[in-house]
Amino acid sequence: MTREAPESGEEGKVGGIQVIARAAAIMRTLGEHPQGLSLAAIAQAVKLPRSTVQRIVCALEAEYLVEAMGPSGGFRLGVAVGQLVYQTQTDIISLVRPYLECLSNWLQESVSLSKQAGEKIQVIDRIVAERDLRVVFPIGVFAPMHSTSAGKVLLAGLDDAAVRDLLPDPLPQMTRNTRDLPALLAELAELAEIRETGFTFDHGECSEGISGGSVSLDTYLGRYAISVVLPTARAARRVEAIREALLACKRDIERAIGGTACRR
């Protein structure tokens, strides 16, 4: 006589859902901190015991969704996240990547392609500049819209009421240069200017020492942002060159998306 295995029941389903939700929270937290976080820092951010976080991180690491950062400790998003992003966004990435490569080579700076994800932007592709002092960031990373040039050009595509509804209050204070919500809303005229020029720049508003310029990209696949990201130390003298290069890249892509040529 054989026995059938008992069904997991509702309790098992709830437990499984809870584990998935906790894993998602950990991955979102790591996405917001591309420099990596220790287990203790992750636990504090997601409000879970360190032992629970360690078990989930180990499971995610086995699937290459999270990776250890070496002897210094800490964890960051793994290569499998980038693969998943690439697979879900393969059309726009394959169409735009040749232009990103040309833009990065021309300016000798890191560049990225981003999309809106709620009140944040998500990097779905990037080219890292080959130079000594450069900005490196993983595919799949999230950043607040209000403190990044990529986020601002995408916010500019919304009407003022939609911007107010979208942004949280209070806004996360990323650096000393980050604006709070009243200041940002009071300066919605800046968004009007961005709508007119299609370009904006942030000077260390999201991360200390990192600045960037962005343009919006309007395609049949949706709206995206192309950004040039560089150390703040050399940003001020390069704003105009970055603006011209980004606007030219935007025009080329929007005129002939799907082409492989990059005109300067």
Coordinates of C-alpha atoms in Angstrom, one line a residue:
M1 CA 0.0 0.0 0.0
T2 CA 1.4 3.4 -1.0
R3 CA 0.7 6.8 0.3
E4 CA 0.3 9.9 -1.7
A5 CA 2.4 12.9 -0.8
P6 CA 0.4 15.4 1.1
E7 CA -0.4 18.6 -0.6
S8 CA 1.5 21.6 0.6
G9 CA -1.8 23.5 1.3
E10 CA -2.4 27.1 1.7
E11 CA 0.2 27.5 4.4
G12 CA 2.9 26.4 1.9
K13 CA 1.7 28.7 -0.8
V14 CA 1.8 31.7 1.6
G15 CA 5.3 30.7 2.6
G16 CA 6.5 30.5 -1.0
I17 CA 5.0 33.9 -1.8
Q18 CA 6.6 35.4 1.2
V19 CA 10.0 34.0 0.2
I20 CA 9.6 35.4 -3.4
A21 CA 8.6 38.8 -2.0
R22 CA 11.6 38.9 0.3
A23 CA 13.9 37.9 -2.5
A24 CA 12.4 40.6 -4.7
A25 CA 12.9 43.2 -1.9
I26 CA 16.6 42.2 -1.6
M27 CA 17.2 42.4 -5.3
R28 CA 15.5 45.8 -5.5
T29 CA 17.7 47.1 -2.7
L30 CA 20.8 45.8 -4.4
G31 CA 19.6 47.4 -7.7
E32 CA 19.5 50.8 -5.8
H33 CA 23.0 50.3 -4.6
P34 CA 25.3 49.3 -7.5
Q35 CA 28.3 49.7 -5.3
G36 CA 27.1 46.7 -3.3
L37 CA 26.0 46.1 0.3
S38 CA 27.0 43.9 3.2
L39 CA 24.5 41.4 4.5
A40 CA 24.0 43.6 7.6
A41 CA 23.2 46.6 5.4
I42 CA 20.8 44.6 3.2
A43 CA 19.1 43.2 6.3
Q44 CA 18.6 46.8 7.7
A45 CA 17.3 48.0 4.4
V46 CA 14.7 45.3 3.9
K47 CA 13.9 45.0 7.7
L48 CA 14.6 41.2 7.9
P49 CA 16.9 39.2 10.2
R50 CA 20.5 38.9 8.9
S51 CA 20.2 35.1 9.0
T52 CA 17.1 35.2 6.7
V53 CA 18.9 37.6 4.3
Q54 CA 21.9 35.3 4.2
R55 CA 19.8 32.3 3.3
I56 CA 18.0 34.2 0.5
V57 CA 21.2 35.8 -0.8
C58 CA 22.9 32.3 -1.0
A59 CA 19.9 31.0 -3.0
L60 CA 20.1 34.0 -5.3
E61 CA 23.8 33.6 -5.7
A62 CA 23.4 30.0 -6.8
E63 CA 21.2 31.3 -9.6
Y64 CA 23.7 34.1 -10.5
L65 CA 21.1 36.7 -9.6
V66 CA 23.4 38.0 -6.9
E67 CA 27.2 37.9 -6.7
A68 CA 29.8 38.3 -4.0
M69 CA 32.2 41.2 -4.4
G70 CA 35.3 39.4 -3.3
P71 CA 37.5 39.5 -0.2
S72 CA 36.2 43.0 0.7
G73 CA 32.7 41.4 1.3
G74 CA 29.3 42.6 0.2
F75 CA 27.0 41.6 -2.6
R76 CA 25.6 43.1 -5.7
L77 CA 23.3 42.1 -8.6
G78 CA 24.6 39.2 -10.6
V79 CA 25.1 38.6 -14.3
A80 CA 21.8 36.8 -14.7
V81 CA 19.9 40.0 -14.0
G82 CA 21.6 41.6 -16.9
Q83 CA 20.7 38.6 -19.1
L84 CA 17.1 38.8 -18.1
V85 CA 16.9 42.5 -18.8
Y86 CA 18.6 42.0 -22.2
Q87 CA 16.1 39.2 -23.1
T88 CA 13.1 41.3 -22.2
Q89 CA 14.4 44.5 -23.9
T90 CA 16.3 42.8 -26.8
D91 CA 14.7 44.8 -29.6
I92 CA 15.5 48.3 -28.3
I93 CA 18.9 47.2 -27.0
S94 CA 20.0 45.7 -30.3
L95 CA 18.7 48.7 -32.3
V96 CA 20.3 51.3 -30.1
R97 CA 23.6 49.6 -29.0
P98 CA 25.6 50.6 -32.1
Y99 CA 24.8 54.2 -31.4
L100 CA 25.7 53.9 -27.7
E101 CA 29.1 52.4 -28.8
C102 CA 29.7 55.3 -31.1
L103 CA 28.7 57.9 -28.5
S104 CA 31.0 56.3 -25.9
N105 CA 33.9 56.1 -28.3
W106 CA 33.4 59.7 -29.4
L107 CA 33.2 61.2 -25.9
Q108 CA 35.4 58.6 -24.2
E109 CA 32.8 58.4 -21.4
S110 CA 30.4 55.7 -20.1
V111 CA 26.9 55.8 -21.6
S112 CA 23.6 54.1 -20.8
L113 CA 20.1 53.4 -22.0
S114 CA 17.4 53.6 -19.4
K115 CA 13.6 53.2 -19.1
Q116 CA 11.1 54.3 -16.5
A117 CA 10.2 51.8 -13.8
G118 CA 7.6 53.5 -11.5
E119 CA 9.2 56.5 -9.9
K120 CA 12.7 55.2 -10.8
I121 CA 14.7 54.6 -13.9
Q122 CA 16.3 51.3 -14.7
V123 CA 19.5 50.9 -16.8
I124 CA 18.8 48.3 -19.5
D125 CA 22.1 48.6 -21.4
R126 CA 25.4 50.4 -21.0
I127 CA 28.9 50.9 -22.5
V128 CA 31.7 51.5 -20.0
A129 CA 34.4 53.9 -21.2
E130 CA 38.0 52.5 -21.5
R131 CA 39.9 55.1 -19.5
D132 CA 41.5 55.4 -16.1
L133 CA 38.9 57.5 -14.3
R134 CA 35.5 56.3 -15.4
V135 CA 32.0 55.5 -14.0
V136 CA 31.1 51.8 -13.9
F137 CA 27.6 50.6 -13.2
P138 CA 25.7 47.3 -13.8
I139 CA 22.9 46.6 -16.1
G140 CA 19.6 46.4 -14.2
V141 CA 20.4 49.1 -11.6
F142 CA 17.7 51.4 -10.5
A143 CA 18.0 55.1 -9.6
P144 CA 15.4 57.7 -8.5
M145 CA 14.0 59.7 -11.4
H146 CA 14.0 63.0 -9.5
S147 CA 17.8 63.0 -9.0
T148 CA 19.1 61.8 -12.3
S149 CA 19.3 63.4 -15.7
A150 CA 17.8 60.3 -17.3
G151 CA 14.8 60.5 -14.9
K152 CA 14.3 64.2 -15.5
V153 CA 14.1 63.9 -19.3
L154 CA 11.5 61.1 -18.9
L155 CA 9.6 63.2 -16.3
A156 CA 9.6 66.0 -18.9
G157 CA 7.5 63.8 -21.1
L158 CA 4.7 63.8 -18.5
D159 CA 2.3 66.7 -17.7
D160 CA 2.9 68.5 -14.4
A161 CA 0.0 66.7 -12.7
A162 CA 1.3 63.3 -13.6
V163 CA 4.8 64.3 -12.3
R164 CA 3.2 65.3 -8.9
D165 CA 1.3 62.1 -8.7
L166 CA 4.3 60.0 -9.6
L167 CA 6.9 61.3 -7.2
P168 CA 7.0 60.2 -3.6
D169 CA 6.8 62.7 -0.8
P170 CA 9.3 63.2 0.7
L171 CA 11.8 62.6 -2.0
P172 CA 14.8 60.5 -1.1
Q173 CA 17.8 62.7 -0.3
M174 CA 20.5 61.0 -2.3
T175 CA 23.2 63.7 -1.9
R176 CA 23.5 67.2 -0.6
N177 CA 22.6 68.4 -4.2
T178 CA 19.3 66.5 -4.4
R179 CA 16.3 68.7 -4.4
D180 CA 13.3 68.0 -2.1
L181 CA 9.8 67.8 -3.5
P182 CA 8.7 71.4 -3.0
A183 CA 11.9 72.6 -4.7
L184 CA 11.5 70.3 -7.6
L185 CA 7.8 71.1 -8.1
A186 CA 8.6 74.8 -7.8
E187 CA 11.0 74.4 -10.6
L188 CA 8.8 72.6 -13.0
A189 CA 9.7 75.4 -15.4
E190 CA 12.9 73.4 -15.8
L191 CA 10.9 70.5 -17.1
A192 CA 9.4 72.8 -19.7
E193 CA 12.9 73.8 -20.8
I194 CA 13.8 70.2 -21.0
R195 CA 10.8 69.5 -23.2
E196 CA 11.9 72.3 -25.4
T197 CA 15.6 71.3 -25.7
G198 CA 15.4 67.6 -25.1
F199 CA 18.4 67.7 -22.8
T200 CA 19.3 68.0 -19.1
F201 CA 22.3 67.6 -16.8
D202 CA 22.7 66.7 -13.2
H203 CA 25.7 67.6 -11.1
G204 CA 26.1 65.0 -8.4
E205 CA 22.4 64.9 -7.5
C206 CA 22.2 61.1 -7.3
S207 CA 25.7 60.0 -6.3
E208 CA 28.5 62.1 -4.9
G209 CA 31.2 62.6 -7.5
I210 CA 29.1 61.4 -10.4
S211 CA 27.3 63.6 -12.9
G212 CA 25.5 63.0 -16.2
G213 CA 23.7 64.4 -19.1
S214 CA 20.7 62.8 -20.9
V215 CA 18.3 63.1 -23.8
S216 CA 15.0 61.4 -24.2
L217 CA 14.5 58.9 -27.0
D218 CA 11.1 58.5 -28.6
T219 CA 10.7 55.3 -30.5
Y220 CA 8.0 53.0 -31.7
L221 CA 9.1 50.7 -28.8
G222 CA 8.5 53.4 -26.2
R223 CA 10.3 56.3 -24.5
Y224 CA 13.8 55.8 -23.2
A225 CA 16.7 58.0 -22.0
I226 CA 20.3 57.9 -23.3
S227 CA 22.8 59.2 -20.8
V228 CA 26.5 60.1 -20.6
V229 CA 27.7 59.4 -17.1
L230 CA 31.1 60.8 -15.9
P231 CA 33.0 61.9 -12.8
T232 CA 31.9 65.3 -11.6
A233 CA 35.5 66.5 -11.6
R234 CA 35.5 66.8 -15.4
A235 CA 31.8 67.3 -16.0
A236 CA 31.6 71.1 -15.9
R237 CA 33.9 71.7 -18.8
R238 CA 32.2 69.0 -20.9
V239 CA 28.5 69.9 -20.6
E240 CA 28.2 71.6 -24.1
A241 CA 30.1 68.8 -25.9
I242 CA 28.0 66.2 -24.2
R243 CA 24.8 68.1 -25.1
E244 CA 25.7 68.3 -28.7
A245 CA 26.8 64.7 -29.0
L246 CA 23.6 63.4 -27.2
L247 CA 21.3 65.5 -29.4
A248 CA 23.0 64.3 -32.5
C249 CA 22.8 60.7 -31.4
K250 CA 19.1 61.2 -30.6
R251 CA 18.4 62.6 -34.0
D252 CA 20.2 59.8 -35.7
I253 CA 18.3 57.1 -33.8
E254 CA 14.9 58.7 -34.2
R255 CA 15.5 59.2 -38.0
A256 CA 16.5 55.7 -38.8
I257 CA 16.1 53.4 -35.8
G258 CA 17.3 50.0 -36.7
G259 CA 20.3 51.3 -38.7
T260 CA 23.8 50.5 -37.6
A261 CA 25.6 53.7 -38.8
C262 CA 26.4 56.4 -36.4
R263 CA 26.8 59.9 -37.9
R264 CA 28.8 62.5 -35.9

